[in-house]
Amino acid sequence: MTEFQVSHTVRWDVEDTNDSLPSVMRWTSEDPLAVQVNFGQGGEDDVEWKFARDLLADVVMSKTDRAGEGDVRVSRRKDYSRPIACQDRLTLSLTVGFTRDLTTDLEEIGIFLQNTFMYALQGEEKVDIDTALDKLLGGGLQRRVGHR
């Protein structure tokens, strides 16, 4: 089975600071329900988060203004202090003992999602159960099947 991948670089503003955080968002057809975000410069201090693509899609496509519970929450809002072209903002709230809100232009996330939808539309994702189980079991499924 051919695997398709989508990557998109996004710069996030760290709320209540003057800092920004680079990231690379990734999606693969091997795990079409998930989005992976690597925050950092590509070093060993990078932080990786993986969560449902639907969280982003539902907010970006205006199905809801907020999505998610627990450690990952997504919301949209207007920031009237910015130029009109980039007033629509997406906030990603991540919790690791404390909550950190990161914001970026909604359009940036929309571009990333549109690229993923070229391979798997929301709600039409296909998951290869055998491959997923094999990954979960660390290759154990292949070994068990081979011993039958």
PDB file of C-alpha atoms in Angstrom:
ATOM      1  CA  MET A   1       0.000   0.000   0.000  1.00  0.00           C
ATOM      2  CA  THR A   2       1.394   3.405  -0.994  1.00  0.00           C
ATOM      3  CA  GLU A   3       1.777   5.871   1.843  1.00  0.00           C
ATOM      4  CA  PHE A   4       1.082   9.542   1.232  1.00  0.00           C
ATOM      5  CA  GLN A   5       2.475  12.278   3.467  1.00  0.00           C
ATOM      6  CA  VAL A   6       1.706  15.947   3.927  1.00  0.00           C
ATOM      7  CA  SER A   7       3.995  18.345   5.822  1.00  0.00           C
ATOM      8  CA  HIS A   8       3.489  22.030   6.480  1.00  0.00           C
ATOM      9  CA  THR A   9       5.603  24.496   8.456  1.00  0.00           C
ATOM     10  CA  VAL A  10       3.640  26.698  10.858  1.00  0.00           C
ATOM     11  CA  ARG A  11       4.853  29.414  13.234  1.00  0.00           C
ATOM     12  CA  TRP A  12       2.805  29.659  16.436  1.00  0.00           C
ATOM     13  CA  ASP A  13       2.612  32.714  18.686  1.00  0.00           C
ATOM     14  CA  VAL A  14       2.857  31.839  22.378  1.00  0.00           C
ATOM     15  CA  GLU A  15      -0.034  33.620  24.107  1.00  0.00           C
ATOM     16  CA  ASP A  16       0.803  36.246  26.726  1.00  0.00           C
ATOM     17  CA  THR A  17       4.434  36.447  25.548  1.00  0.00           C
ATOM     18  CA  ASN A  18       6.347  37.949  22.648  1.00  0.00           C
ATOM     19  CA  ASP A  19       7.664  34.499  21.727  1.00  0.00           C
ATOM     20  CA  SER A  20       6.883  32.378  18.717  1.00  0.00           C
ATOM     21  CA  LEU A  21       7.427  28.683  18.203  1.00  0.00           C
ATOM     22  CA  PRO A  22       8.231  26.996  14.887  1.00  0.00           C
ATOM     23  CA  SER A  23       6.587  23.687  14.082  1.00  0.00           C
ATOM     24  CA  VAL A  24       6.124  21.135  11.356  1.00  0.00           C
ATOM     25  CA  MET A  25       2.665  19.627  11.015  1.00  0.00           C
ATOM     26  CA  ARG A  26       2.523  16.145   9.492  1.00  0.00           C
ATOM     27  CA  TRP A  27      -0.179  13.803   8.265  1.00  0.00           C
ATOM     28  CA  THR A  28       0.202  10.365   6.676  1.00  0.00           C
ATOM     29  CA  SER A  29      -2.245   8.107   4.905  1.00  0.00           C
ATOM     30  CA  GLU A  30      -0.950   5.300   7.136  1.00  0.00           C
ATOM     31  CA  ASP A  31      -2.589   7.040  10.131  1.00  0.00           C
ATOM     32  CA  PRO A  32      -5.240   9.198   8.408  1.00  0.00           C
ATOM     33  CA  LEU A  33      -7.174  10.103  11.548  1.00  0.00           C
ATOM     34  CA  ALA A  34      -4.215  11.793  13.245  1.00  0.00           C
ATOM     35  CA  VAL A  35      -2.096  14.912  12.886  1.00  0.00           C
ATOM     36  CA  GLN A  36       1.385  15.134  14.328  1.00  0.00           C
ATOM     37  CA  VAL A  37       2.904  18.485  15.298  1.00  0.00           C
ATOM     38  CA  ASN A  38       6.620  18.750  16.036  1.00  0.00           C
ATOM     39  CA  PHE A  39       7.428  21.955  17.901  1.00  0.00           C
ATOM     40  CA  GLY A  40      10.998  23.192  17.757  1.00  0.00           C
ATOM     41  CA  GLN A  41      13.975  23.533  15.447  1.00  0.00           C
ATOM     42  CA  GLY A  42      14.574  19.851  14.674  1.00  0.00           C
ATOM     43  CA  GLY A  43      16.762  19.105  17.719  1.00  0.00           C
ATOM     44  CA  GLU A  44      16.522  16.792  20.683  1.00  0.00           C
ATOM     45  CA  ASP A  45      14.562  19.414  22.666  1.00  0.00           C
ATOM     46  CA  ASP A  46      11.672  19.249  20.192  1.00  0.00           C
ATOM     47  CA  VAL A  47       8.243  18.320  21.502  1.00  0.00           C
ATOM     48  CA  GLU A  48       5.851  16.137  19.527  1.00  0.00           C
ATOM     49  CA  TRP A  49       2.074  16.104  19.885  1.00  0.00           C
ATOM     50  CA  LYS A  50      -0.288  13.762  18.059  1.00  0.00           C
ATOM     51  CA  PHE A  51      -4.046  14.266  18.047  1.00  0.00           C
ATOM     52  CA  ALA A  52      -7.182  13.812  15.943  1.00  0.00           C
ATOM     53  CA  ARG A  53      -7.265  15.629  12.615  1.00  0.00           C
ATOM     54  CA  ASP A  54     -10.995  16.177  13.218  1.00  0.00           C
ATOM     55  CA  LEU A  55     -10.206  18.616  16.050  1.00  0.00           C
ATOM     56  CA  LEU A  56      -8.558  20.985  13.578  1.00  0.00           C
ATOM     57  CA  ALA A  57     -10.947  20.293  10.705  1.00  0.00           C
ATOM     58  CA  ASP A  58     -14.137  20.910  12.684  1.00  0.00           C
ATOM     59  CA  VAL A  59     -12.902  24.325  13.847  1.00  0.00           C
ATOM     60  CA  VAL A  60     -11.254  25.429  10.589  1.00  0.00           C
ATOM     61  CA  MET A  61     -14.328  24.445   8.543  1.00  0.00           C
ATOM     62  CA  SER A  62     -16.618  26.308  11.003  1.00  0.00           C
ATOM     63  CA  LYS A  63     -18.509  23.222  12.157  1.00  0.00           C
ATOM     64  CA  THR A  64     -17.845  24.498  15.665  1.00  0.00           C
ATOM     65  CA  ASP A  65     -15.889  27.283  17.359  1.00  0.00           C
ATOM     66  CA  ARG A  66     -14.258  24.890  19.851  1.00  0.00           C
ATOM     67  CA  ALA A  67     -13.236  21.234  19.776  1.00  0.00           C
ATOM     68  CA  GLY A  68     -11.444  18.865  22.099  1.00  0.00           C
ATOM     69  CA  GLU A  69     -11.330  18.026  25.759  1.00  0.00           C
ATOM     70  CA  GLY A  70      -8.462  17.289  28.078  1.00  0.00           C
ATOM     71  CA  ASP A  71      -4.887  17.868  26.954  1.00  0.00           C
ATOM     72  CA  VAL A  72      -5.608  19.192  23.438  1.00  0.00           C
ATOM     73  CA  ARG A  73      -8.236  21.824  22.651  1.00  0.00           C
ATOM     74  CA  VAL A  74      -8.710  23.892  19.506  1.00  0.00           C
ATOM     75  CA  SER A  75     -10.680  27.120  19.087  1.00  0.00           C
ATOM     76  CA  ARG A  76     -11.101  29.962  16.634  1.00  0.00           C
ATOM     77  CA  ARG A  77     -11.383  33.658  17.283  1.00  0.00           C
ATOM     78  CA  LYS A  78     -10.930  37.077  15.716  1.00  0.00           C
ATOM     79  CA  ASP A  79      -7.921  39.201  16.532  1.00  0.00           C
ATOM     80  CA  TYR A  80      -8.874  42.726  15.498  1.00  0.00           C
ATOM     81  CA  SER A  81      -5.395  44.056  16.329  1.00  0.00           C
ATOM     82  CA  ARG A  82      -4.055  42.255  13.242  1.00  0.00           C
ATOM     83  CA  PRO A  83      -4.449  43.234   9.565  1.00  0.00           C
ATOM     84  CA  ILE A  84      -7.820  42.229   8.090  1.00  0.00           C
ATOM     85  CA  ALA A  85      -6.318  39.434   5.977  1.00  0.00           C
ATOM     86  CA  CYS A  86      -5.104  37.543   9.057  1.00  0.00           C
ATOM     87  CA  GLN A  87      -7.641  38.347  11.768  1.00  0.00           C
ATOM     88  CA  ASP A  88      -9.008  34.793  11.875  1.00  0.00           C
ATOM     89  CA  ARG A  89      -6.850  32.940  14.372  1.00  0.00           C
ATOM     90  CA  LEU A  90      -6.702  29.348  15.521  1.00  0.00           C
ATOM     91  CA  THR A  91      -5.715  28.643  19.119  1.00  0.00           C
ATOM     92  CA  LEU A  92      -4.222  25.311  20.110  1.00  0.00           C
ATOM     93  CA  SER A  93      -4.337  24.775  23.882  1.00  0.00           C
ATOM     94  CA  LEU A  94      -1.920  22.118  25.112  1.00  0.00           C
ATOM     95  CA  THR A  95      -1.807  20.917  28.705  1.00  0.00           C
ATOM     96  CA  VAL A  96       1.252  19.376  30.340  1.00  0.00           C
ATOM     97  CA  GLY A  97       0.791  20.144  34.011  1.00  0.00           C
ATOM     98  CA  PHE A  98      -0.089  23.680  32.894  1.00  0.00           C
ATOM     99  CA  THR A  99      -1.887  24.964  29.809  1.00  0.00           C
ATOM    100  CA  ARG A 100      -0.058  26.801  27.050  1.00  0.00           C
ATOM    101  CA  ASP A 101      -2.095  28.560  24.354  1.00  0.00           C
ATOM    102  CA  LEU A 102      -0.528  28.801  20.909  1.00  0.00           C
ATOM    103  CA  THR A 103      -2.113  30.812  18.098  1.00  0.00           C
ATOM    104  CA  THR A 104      -1.580  31.011  14.364  1.00  0.00           C
ATOM    105  CA  ASP A 105      -3.400  32.213  11.272  1.00  0.00           C
ATOM    106  CA  LEU A 106      -6.424  30.032  10.613  1.00  0.00           C
ATOM    107  CA  GLU A 107      -5.562  30.098   6.909  1.00  0.00           C
ATOM    108  CA  GLU A 108      -2.231  28.325   7.556  1.00  0.00           C
ATOM    109  CA  ILE A 109      -3.993  25.375   9.172  1.00  0.00           C
ATOM    110  CA  GLY A 110      -6.616  25.446   6.408  1.00  0.00           C
ATOM    111  CA  ILE A 111      -3.894  25.036   3.769  1.00  0.00           C
ATOM    112  CA  PHE A 112      -2.448  22.064   5.641  1.00  0.00           C
ATOM    113  CA  LEU A 113      -5.874  20.421   6.006  1.00  0.00           C
ATOM    114  CA  GLN A 114      -6.779  20.973   2.340  1.00  0.00           C
ATOM    115  CA  ASN A 115      -3.597  19.162   1.378  1.00  0.00           C
ATOM    116  CA  THR A 116      -4.513  16.204   3.614  1.00  0.00           C
ATOM    117  CA  PHE A 117      -8.051  16.116   2.184  1.00  0.00           C
ATOM    118  CA  MET A 118      -6.585  15.500  -1.281  1.00  0.00           C
ATOM    119  CA  TYR A 119      -5.721  12.010  -0.009  1.00  0.00           C
ATOM    120  CA  ALA A 120      -8.493  11.342   2.519  1.00  0.00           C
ATOM    121  CA  LEU A 121     -11.579  13.486   3.011  1.00  0.00           C
ATOM    122  CA  GLN A 122     -12.824  13.980   6.537  1.00  0.00           C
ATOM    123  CA  GLY A 123     -15.122  11.073   7.398  1.00  0.00           C
ATOM    124  CA  GLU A 124     -13.836   8.945   4.495  1.00  0.00           C
ATOM    125  CA  GLU A 125     -10.525   7.864   6.007  1.00  0.00           C
ATOM    126  CA  LYS A 126      -9.498   4.238   5.473  1.00  0.00           C
ATOM    127  CA  VAL A 127      -7.563   2.542   8.247  1.00  0.00           C
ATOM    128  CA  ASP A 128      -5.645  -0.690   7.598  1.00  0.00           C
ATOM    129  CA  ILE A 129      -6.491  -2.582  10.789  1.00  0.00           C
ATOM    130  CA  ASP A 130      -3.758  -5.200  10.328  1.00  0.00           C
ATOM    131  CA  THR A 131      -1.054  -2.556   9.940  1.00  0.00           C
ATOM    132  CA  ALA A 132      -2.411  -0.578  12.901  1.00  0.00           C
ATOM    133  CA  LEU A 133      -2.473  -3.663  15.127  1.00  0.00           C
ATOM    134  CA  ASP A 134       1.004  -4.675  13.987  1.00  0.00           C
ATOM    135  CA  LYS A 135       2.355  -1.230  14.931  1.00  0.00           C
ATOM    136  CA  LEU A 136       0.547  -1.371  18.272  1.00  0.00           C
ATOM    137  CA  LEU A 137       1.977  -4.802  19.007  1.00  0.00           C
ATOM    138  CA  GLY A 138       5.463  -3.816  17.848  1.00  0.00           C
ATOM    139  CA  GLY A 139       5.521  -6.282  14.974  1.00  0.00           C
ATOM    140  CA  GLY A 140       3.954  -9.054  17.046  1.00  0.00           C
ATOM    141  CA  LEU A 141       1.086  -9.589  14.629  1.00  0.00           C
ATOM    142  CA  GLN A 142       3.459 -10.558  11.794  1.00  0.00           C
ATOM    143  CA  ARG A 143       5.292 -13.018  14.042  1.00  0.00           C
ATOM    144  CA  ARG A 144       2.039 -14.597  15.240  1.00  0.00           C
ATOM    145  CA  VAL A 145       0.631 -14.922  11.717  1.00  0.00           C
ATOM    146  CA  GLY A 146       3.878 -16.524  10.530  1.00  0.00           C
ATOM    147  CA  HIS A 147       3.656 -19.230  13.217  1.00  0.00           C
ATOM    148  CA  ARG A 148       0.238 -20.580  12.251  1.00  0.00           C
TER     149      ARG A 148
END
